[in-house]
Short mmCIF file of C-alpha atoms in Angstrom, two decimals:
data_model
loop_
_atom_site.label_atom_id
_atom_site.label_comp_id
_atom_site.label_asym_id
_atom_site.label_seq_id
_atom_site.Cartn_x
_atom_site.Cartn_y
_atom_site.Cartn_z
CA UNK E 1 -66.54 259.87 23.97
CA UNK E 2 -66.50 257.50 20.84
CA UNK E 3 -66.61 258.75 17.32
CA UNK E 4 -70.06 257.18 16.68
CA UNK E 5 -71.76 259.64 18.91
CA UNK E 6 -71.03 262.17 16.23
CA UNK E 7 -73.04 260.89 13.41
CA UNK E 8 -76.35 262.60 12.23
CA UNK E 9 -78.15 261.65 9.59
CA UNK E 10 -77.60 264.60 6.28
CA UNK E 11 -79.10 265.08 3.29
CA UNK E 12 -76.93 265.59 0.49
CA UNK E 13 -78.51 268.52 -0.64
CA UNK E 14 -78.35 270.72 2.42
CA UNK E 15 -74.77 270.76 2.07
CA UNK E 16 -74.08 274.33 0.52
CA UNK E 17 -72.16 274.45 -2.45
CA UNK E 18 -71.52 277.90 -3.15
CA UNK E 19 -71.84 280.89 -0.97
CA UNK E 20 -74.75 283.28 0.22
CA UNK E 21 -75.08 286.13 -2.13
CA UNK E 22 -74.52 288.69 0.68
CA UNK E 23 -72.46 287.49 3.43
CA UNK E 24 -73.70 288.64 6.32
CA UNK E 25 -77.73 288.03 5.12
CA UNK E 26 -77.05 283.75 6.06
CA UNK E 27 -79.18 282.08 8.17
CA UNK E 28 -78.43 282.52 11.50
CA UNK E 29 -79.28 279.92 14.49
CA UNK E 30 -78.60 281.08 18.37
CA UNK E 31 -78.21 278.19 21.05
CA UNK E 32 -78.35 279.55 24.68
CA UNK E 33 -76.13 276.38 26.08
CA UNK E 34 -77.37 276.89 29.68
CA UNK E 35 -80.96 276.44 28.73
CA UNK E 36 -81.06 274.82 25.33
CA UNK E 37 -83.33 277.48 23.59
CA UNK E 38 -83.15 278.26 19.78
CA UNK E 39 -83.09 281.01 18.02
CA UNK E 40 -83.78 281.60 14.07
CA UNK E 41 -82.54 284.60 13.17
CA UNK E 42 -80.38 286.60 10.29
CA UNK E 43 -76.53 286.70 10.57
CA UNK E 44 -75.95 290.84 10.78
CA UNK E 45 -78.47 290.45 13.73
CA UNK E 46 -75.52 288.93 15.67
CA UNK E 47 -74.66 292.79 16.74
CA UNK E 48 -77.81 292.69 19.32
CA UNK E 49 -76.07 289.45 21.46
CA UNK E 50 -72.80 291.55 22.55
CA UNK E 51 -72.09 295.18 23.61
CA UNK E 52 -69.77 297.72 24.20
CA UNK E 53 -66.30 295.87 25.63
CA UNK E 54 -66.79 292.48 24.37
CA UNK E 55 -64.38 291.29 22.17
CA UNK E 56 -64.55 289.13 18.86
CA UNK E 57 -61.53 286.90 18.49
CA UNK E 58 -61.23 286.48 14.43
CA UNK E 59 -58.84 284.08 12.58
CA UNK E 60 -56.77 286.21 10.03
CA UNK E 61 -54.71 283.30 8.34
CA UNK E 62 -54.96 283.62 4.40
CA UNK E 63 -55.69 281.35 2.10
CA UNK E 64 -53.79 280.21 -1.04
CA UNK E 65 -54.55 278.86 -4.24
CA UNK E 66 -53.28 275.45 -3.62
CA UNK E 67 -54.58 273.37 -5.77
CA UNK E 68 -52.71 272.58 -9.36
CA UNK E 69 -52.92 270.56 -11.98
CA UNK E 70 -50.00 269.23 -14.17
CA UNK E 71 -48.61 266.43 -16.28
CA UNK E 72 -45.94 263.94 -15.67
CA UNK E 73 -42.85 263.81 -18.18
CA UNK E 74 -42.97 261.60 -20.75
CA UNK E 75 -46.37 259.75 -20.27
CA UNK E 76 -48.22 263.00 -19.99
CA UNK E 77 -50.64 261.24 -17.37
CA UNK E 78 -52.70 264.66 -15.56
CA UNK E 79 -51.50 264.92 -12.07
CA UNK E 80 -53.39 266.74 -9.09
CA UNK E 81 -50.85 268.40 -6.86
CA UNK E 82 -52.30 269.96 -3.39
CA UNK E 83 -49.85 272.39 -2.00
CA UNK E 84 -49.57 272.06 1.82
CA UNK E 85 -46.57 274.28 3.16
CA UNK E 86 -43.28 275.96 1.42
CA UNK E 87 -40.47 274.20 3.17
CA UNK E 88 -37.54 276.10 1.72
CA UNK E 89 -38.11 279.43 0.06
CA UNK E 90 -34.35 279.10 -1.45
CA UNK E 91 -34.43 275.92 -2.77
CA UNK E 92 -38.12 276.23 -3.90
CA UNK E 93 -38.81 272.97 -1.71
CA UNK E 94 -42.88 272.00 -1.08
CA UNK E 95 -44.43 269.79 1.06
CA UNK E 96 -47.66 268.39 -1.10
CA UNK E 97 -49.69 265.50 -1.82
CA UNK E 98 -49.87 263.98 -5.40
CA UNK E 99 -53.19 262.17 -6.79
CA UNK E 100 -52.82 259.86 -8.58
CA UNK E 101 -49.90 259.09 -5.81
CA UNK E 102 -48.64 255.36 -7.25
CA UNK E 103 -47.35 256.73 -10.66
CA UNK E 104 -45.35 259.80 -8.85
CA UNK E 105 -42.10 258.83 -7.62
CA UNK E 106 -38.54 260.10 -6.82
CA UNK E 107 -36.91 261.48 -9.52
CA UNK E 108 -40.16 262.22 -11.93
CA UNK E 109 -40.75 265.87 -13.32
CA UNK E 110 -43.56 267.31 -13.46
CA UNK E 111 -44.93 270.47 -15.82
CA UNK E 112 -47.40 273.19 -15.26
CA UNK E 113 -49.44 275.71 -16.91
CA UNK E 114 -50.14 275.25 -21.19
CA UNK E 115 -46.98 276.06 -21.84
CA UNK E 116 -45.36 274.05 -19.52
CA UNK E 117 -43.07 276.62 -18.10
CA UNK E 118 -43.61 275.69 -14.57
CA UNK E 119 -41.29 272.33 -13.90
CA UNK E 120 -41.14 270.55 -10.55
CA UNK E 121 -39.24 267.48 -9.56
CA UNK E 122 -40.01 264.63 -7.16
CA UNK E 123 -37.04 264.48 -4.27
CA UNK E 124 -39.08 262.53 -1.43
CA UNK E 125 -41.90 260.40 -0.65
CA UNK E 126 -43.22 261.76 2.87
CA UNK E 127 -46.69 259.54 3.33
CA UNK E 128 -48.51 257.60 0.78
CA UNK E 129 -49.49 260.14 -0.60
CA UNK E 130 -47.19 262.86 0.34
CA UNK E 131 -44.36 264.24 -1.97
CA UNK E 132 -41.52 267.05 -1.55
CA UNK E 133 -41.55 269.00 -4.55
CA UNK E 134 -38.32 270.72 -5.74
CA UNK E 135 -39.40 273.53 -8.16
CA UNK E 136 -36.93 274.08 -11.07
CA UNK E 137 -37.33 278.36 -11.61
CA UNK E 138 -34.90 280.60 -12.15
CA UNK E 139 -36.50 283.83 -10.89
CA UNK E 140 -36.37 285.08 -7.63
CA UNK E 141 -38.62 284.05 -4.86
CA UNK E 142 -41.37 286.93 -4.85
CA UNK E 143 -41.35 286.38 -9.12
CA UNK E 144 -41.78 282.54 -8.48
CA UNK E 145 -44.40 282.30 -6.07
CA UNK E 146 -46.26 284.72 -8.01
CA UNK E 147 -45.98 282.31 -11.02
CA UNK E 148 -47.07 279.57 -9.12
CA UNK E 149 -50.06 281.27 -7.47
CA UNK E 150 -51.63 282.06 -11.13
CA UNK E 151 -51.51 278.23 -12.07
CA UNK E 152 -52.71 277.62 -8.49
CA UNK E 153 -57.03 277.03 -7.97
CA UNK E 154 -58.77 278.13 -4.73
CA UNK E 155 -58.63 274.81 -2.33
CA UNK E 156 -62.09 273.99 -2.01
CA UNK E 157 -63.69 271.64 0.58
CA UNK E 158 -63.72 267.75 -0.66
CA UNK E 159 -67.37 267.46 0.23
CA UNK E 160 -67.73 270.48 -2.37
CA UNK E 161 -68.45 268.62 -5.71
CA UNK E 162 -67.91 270.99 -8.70
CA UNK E 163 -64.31 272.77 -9.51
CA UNK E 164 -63.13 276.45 -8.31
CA UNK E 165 -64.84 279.47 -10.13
CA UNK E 166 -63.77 283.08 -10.75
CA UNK E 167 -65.94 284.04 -7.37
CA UNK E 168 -64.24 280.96 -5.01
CA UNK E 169 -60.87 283.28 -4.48
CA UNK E 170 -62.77 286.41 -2.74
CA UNK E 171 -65.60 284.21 -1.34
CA UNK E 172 -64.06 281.11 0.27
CA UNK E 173 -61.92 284.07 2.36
CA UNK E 174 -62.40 286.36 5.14
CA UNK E 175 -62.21 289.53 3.89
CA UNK E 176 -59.75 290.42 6.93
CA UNK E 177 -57.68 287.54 5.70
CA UNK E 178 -54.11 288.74 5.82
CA UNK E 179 -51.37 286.38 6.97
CA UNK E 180 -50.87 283.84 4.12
CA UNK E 181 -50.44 280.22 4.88
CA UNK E 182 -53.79 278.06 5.42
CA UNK E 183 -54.99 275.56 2.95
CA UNK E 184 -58.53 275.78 4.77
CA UNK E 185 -60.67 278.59 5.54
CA UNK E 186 -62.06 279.83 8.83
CA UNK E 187 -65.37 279.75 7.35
CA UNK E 188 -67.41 281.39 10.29
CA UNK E 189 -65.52 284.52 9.40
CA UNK E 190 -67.05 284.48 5.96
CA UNK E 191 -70.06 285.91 7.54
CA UNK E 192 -68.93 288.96 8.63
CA UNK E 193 -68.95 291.87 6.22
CA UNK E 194 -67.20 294.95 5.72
CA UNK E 195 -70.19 296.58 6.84
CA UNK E 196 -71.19 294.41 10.14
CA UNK E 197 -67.56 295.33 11.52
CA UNK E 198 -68.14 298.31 10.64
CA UNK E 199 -71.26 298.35 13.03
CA UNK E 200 -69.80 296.33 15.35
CA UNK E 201 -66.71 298.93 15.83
CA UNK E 202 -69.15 301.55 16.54
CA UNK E 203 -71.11 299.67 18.72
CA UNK E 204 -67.83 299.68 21.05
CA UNK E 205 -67.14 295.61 20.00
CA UNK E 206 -63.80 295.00 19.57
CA UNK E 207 -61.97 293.12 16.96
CA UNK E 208 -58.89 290.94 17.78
CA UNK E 209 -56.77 288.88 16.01
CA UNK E 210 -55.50 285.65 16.37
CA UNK E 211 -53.30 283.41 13.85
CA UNK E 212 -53.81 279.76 13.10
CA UNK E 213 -52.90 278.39 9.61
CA UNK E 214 -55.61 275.60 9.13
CA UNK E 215 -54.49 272.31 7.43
CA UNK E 216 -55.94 269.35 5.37
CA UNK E 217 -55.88 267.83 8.84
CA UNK E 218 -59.70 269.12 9.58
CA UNK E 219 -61.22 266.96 6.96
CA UNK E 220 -59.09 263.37 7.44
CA UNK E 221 -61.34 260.60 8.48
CA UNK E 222 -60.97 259.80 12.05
CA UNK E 223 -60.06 256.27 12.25
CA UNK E 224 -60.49 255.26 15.95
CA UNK E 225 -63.82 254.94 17.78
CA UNK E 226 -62.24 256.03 20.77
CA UNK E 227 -61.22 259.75 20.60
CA UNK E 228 -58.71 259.26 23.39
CA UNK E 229 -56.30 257.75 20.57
CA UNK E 230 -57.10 260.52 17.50
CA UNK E 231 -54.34 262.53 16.56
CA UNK E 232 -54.64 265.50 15.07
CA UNK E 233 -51.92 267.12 12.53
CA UNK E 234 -50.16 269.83 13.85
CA UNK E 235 -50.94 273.44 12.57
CA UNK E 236 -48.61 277.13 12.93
CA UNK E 237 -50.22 279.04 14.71
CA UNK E 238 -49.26 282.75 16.72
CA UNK E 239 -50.88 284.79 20.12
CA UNK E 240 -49.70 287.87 19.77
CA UNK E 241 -48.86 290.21 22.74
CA UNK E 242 -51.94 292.90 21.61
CA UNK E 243 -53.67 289.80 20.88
CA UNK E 244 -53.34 288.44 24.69
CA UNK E 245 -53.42 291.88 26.23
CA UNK E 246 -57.48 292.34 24.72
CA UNK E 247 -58.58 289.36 25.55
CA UNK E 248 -57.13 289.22 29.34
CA UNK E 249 -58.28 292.59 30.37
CA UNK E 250 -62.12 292.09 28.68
CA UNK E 251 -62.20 288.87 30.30
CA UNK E 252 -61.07 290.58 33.89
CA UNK E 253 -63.89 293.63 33.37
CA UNK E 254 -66.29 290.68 32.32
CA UNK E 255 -67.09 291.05 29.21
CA UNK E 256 -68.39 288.29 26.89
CA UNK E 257 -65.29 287.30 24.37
CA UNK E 258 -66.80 285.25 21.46
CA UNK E 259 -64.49 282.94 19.09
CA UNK E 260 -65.15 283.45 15.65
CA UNK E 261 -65.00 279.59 13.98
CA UNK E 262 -63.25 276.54 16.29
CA UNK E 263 -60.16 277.14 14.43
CA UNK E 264 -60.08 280.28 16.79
CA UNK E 265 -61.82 278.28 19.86
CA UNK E 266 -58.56 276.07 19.16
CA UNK E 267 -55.62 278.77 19.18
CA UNK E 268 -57.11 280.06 22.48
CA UNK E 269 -57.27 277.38 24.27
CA UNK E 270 -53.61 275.87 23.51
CA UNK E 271 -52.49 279.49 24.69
CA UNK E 272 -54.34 279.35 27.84
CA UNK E 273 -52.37 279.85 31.01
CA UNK E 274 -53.16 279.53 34.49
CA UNK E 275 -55.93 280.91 35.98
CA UNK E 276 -58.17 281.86 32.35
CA UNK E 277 -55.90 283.76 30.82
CA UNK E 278 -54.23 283.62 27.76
CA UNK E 279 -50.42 283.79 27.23
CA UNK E 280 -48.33 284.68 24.12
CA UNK E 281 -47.92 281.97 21.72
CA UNK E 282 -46.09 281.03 18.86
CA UNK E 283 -45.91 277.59 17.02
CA UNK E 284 -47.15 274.35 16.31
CA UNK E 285 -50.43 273.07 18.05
CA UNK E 286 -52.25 269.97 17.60
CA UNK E 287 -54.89 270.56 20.45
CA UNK E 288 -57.79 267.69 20.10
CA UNK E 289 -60.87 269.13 21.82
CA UNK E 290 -63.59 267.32 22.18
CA UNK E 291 -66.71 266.69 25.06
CA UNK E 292 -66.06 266.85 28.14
CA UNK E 293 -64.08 270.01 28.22
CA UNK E 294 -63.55 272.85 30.29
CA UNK E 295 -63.37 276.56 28.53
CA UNK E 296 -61.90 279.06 30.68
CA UNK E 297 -61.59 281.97 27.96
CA UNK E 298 -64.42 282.21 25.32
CA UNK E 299 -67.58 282.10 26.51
CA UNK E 300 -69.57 282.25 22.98
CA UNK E 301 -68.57 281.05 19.72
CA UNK E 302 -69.55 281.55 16.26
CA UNK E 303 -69.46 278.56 14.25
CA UNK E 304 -71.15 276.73 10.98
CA UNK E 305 -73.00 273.44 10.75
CA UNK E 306 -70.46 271.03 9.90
CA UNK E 307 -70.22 266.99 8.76
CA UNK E 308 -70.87 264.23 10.85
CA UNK E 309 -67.80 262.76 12.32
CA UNK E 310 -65.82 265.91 12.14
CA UNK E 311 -63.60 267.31 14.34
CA UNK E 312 -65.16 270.86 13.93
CA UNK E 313 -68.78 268.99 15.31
CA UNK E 314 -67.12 267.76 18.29
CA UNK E 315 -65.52 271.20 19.24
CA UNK E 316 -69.16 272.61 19.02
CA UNK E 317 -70.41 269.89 21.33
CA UNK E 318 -67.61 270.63 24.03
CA UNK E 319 -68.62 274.12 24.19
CA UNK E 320 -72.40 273.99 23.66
CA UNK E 321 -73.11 270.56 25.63
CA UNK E 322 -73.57 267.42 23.72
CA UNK E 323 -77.05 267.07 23.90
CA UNK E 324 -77.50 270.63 23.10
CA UNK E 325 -76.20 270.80 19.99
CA UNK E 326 -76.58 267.85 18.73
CA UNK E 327 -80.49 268.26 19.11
CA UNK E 328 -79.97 271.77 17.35
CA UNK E 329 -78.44 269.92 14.17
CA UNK E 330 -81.79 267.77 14.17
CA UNK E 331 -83.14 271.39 14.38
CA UNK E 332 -81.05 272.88 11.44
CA UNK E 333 -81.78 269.64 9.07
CA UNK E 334 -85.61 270.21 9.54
CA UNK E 335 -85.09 273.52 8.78
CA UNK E 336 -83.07 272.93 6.13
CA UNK E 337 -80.27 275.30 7.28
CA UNK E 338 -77.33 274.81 4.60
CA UNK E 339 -74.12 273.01 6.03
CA UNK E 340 -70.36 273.17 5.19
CA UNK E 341 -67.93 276.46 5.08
CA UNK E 342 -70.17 277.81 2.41
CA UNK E 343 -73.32 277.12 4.63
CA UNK E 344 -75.18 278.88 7.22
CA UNK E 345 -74.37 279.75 11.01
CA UNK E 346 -74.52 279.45 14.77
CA UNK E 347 -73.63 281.51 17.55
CA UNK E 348 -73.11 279.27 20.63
CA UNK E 349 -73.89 281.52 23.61
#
């Protein structure tokens, strides 16, 4: 497919910045894929589409405060500084990106926090705008990440136009969020409250968890209009054995398993073996899915209204059909439905 098939016409202002007061009260919409119908209902109403022995597949990755700002020795210029991975917990070595990225090079120092305390130092350009940080802290490692976490902001979306607030670090995160390491959320977990799991526990529902550590790569521009030649960055991800073990035997007794966000529709299907199943995994993936594609695992999906051109959009559309749902975003503009992580919902079923 080509890359302009994925643009839809969005008005600025449906594009939620901040979150729904109660998480699970979002708008919900429900797309039957075999027959197209719509649904408009309310998120915690999700419970009444699956029964006892289905199985949820969540995302638990955890999201850090990655986003800094600092000031370069000697001019003092303010520089943003986007943490992406730790590359050496001894040395104190980061993988980031620098804006603005011409007046950061090799050998510059950079300072943190009002008193300065935190100091890092440029050791390697990686991309244009890429940088590996060495951080100059004589602590140990538990004192200094700790440190660096307080001076850290929550990573917001880019499409998100107003700076972090004191509610951003508990709502742009799961609240099973557990394994630390993603710079973006799994934002159709957001939904799901302590309360709805609750309810779906009891309902005989079961949760399982899967591992993928989202990157910046879900919101760079594709550049191609032929998907065939997108690549997408690469992102650590795990399958666990109890992880595989759920999913196979509810997918043998035929139950429904649902993938909760396409960050999850993603880890399943680059741990998919032969015949359906899914196999134990641990690494890197870099999985491009897009229409037409065969899913052999999940067979419904939660999932938010993302931005045209996205990646996310085109996952949806291999799922639910093309067609499908991109007549059900026509749907969720006229309806005003909010988009982004902070937005409202779908369940693909």
């Amino acid at each position: 497919m080509k890359l302009s098939q994925f643009k839809f016409k969005l008005p600025e202002e449906l594009i939620a910045s901040t979150p729904c007061e109660v998480r699970d009260e979002s708008r919900l919409m429900v797309l039957h894929k075999d027959t197209g119908e719509i649904e408009h209902r309310i998120f915690k109403e999700i419970i009444e589409y699956f029964d006892e022995g289905d199985v949820m597949v969540f995302n638990d990755t955890k999201v850090f405060p990655a986003l800094l700002y600092g000031n370069k020795e000697k001019t003092g210029a303010k520089i943003e500084v986007f943490l992406l991975r730790e590359l050496n917990e001894e040395n104190k070595l980061w993988d980031v990106l620098v804006e603005p990225a011409r007046k950061i090079r090799i050998g510059n120092k950079l300072y943190f926090g009002d008193d300065e305390s935190m100091v890092a130092e440029v050791i390697d350009n990686t991309t244009s705008r890429g940088r590996t940080l060495r951080f100059l802290y004589d602590g140990g490692h538990a004192e200094f990440k700790e440190a660096l976490y307080k001076l850290g902001q929550t990573p917001l979306p880019p499409y998100i136009k107003r700076e972090p607030n004191e509610e951003d670090p508990e709502r742009y995160q799961c609240i099973f969020a557990e394994k630390e390491g993603a710079v973006v959320a799994p934002s159709a977990g957001f939904h799901f409250s302590r309360e709805l799991m609750k309810r779906l526990e009891i309902k005989g529902v079961e949760a399982a968890f899967l591992t993928l550590h989202s990157g910046l790569g879900n919101y760079r521009e594709i550049d191609v209009e032929d998907l065939t030649k997108h690549r997408m960055d690469s992102e650590d991800m795990e399958a666990s054995e109890k992880l595989v073990d759920t999913v196979n035997s509810a997918k043998d007794a035929g139950h429904k398993i649902c993938a909760v966000g396409t960050s999850v529709l993603r880890g399943i299907e680059s741990a998919v073996s032969m015949g359906g199943h899914m196999k134990t995994f641990s690494g890197w993936t870099n999985k491009f899915i897009f229409p037409p594609y065969d899913f052999t695992v999940a067979n419904s999906i939660v999932t938010g209204f993302h931005l045209p051109y996205s990646t996310m959009l085109m996952m949806e559309c291999a799922f639910g059909g093309y067609e499908n749902v991109m007549h059900a975003y026509e749907v969720a503009v006229k309806e005003k439905y909010r988009f982004g992580a902070y937005g409202d919902a779908m369940l693909i079923i």
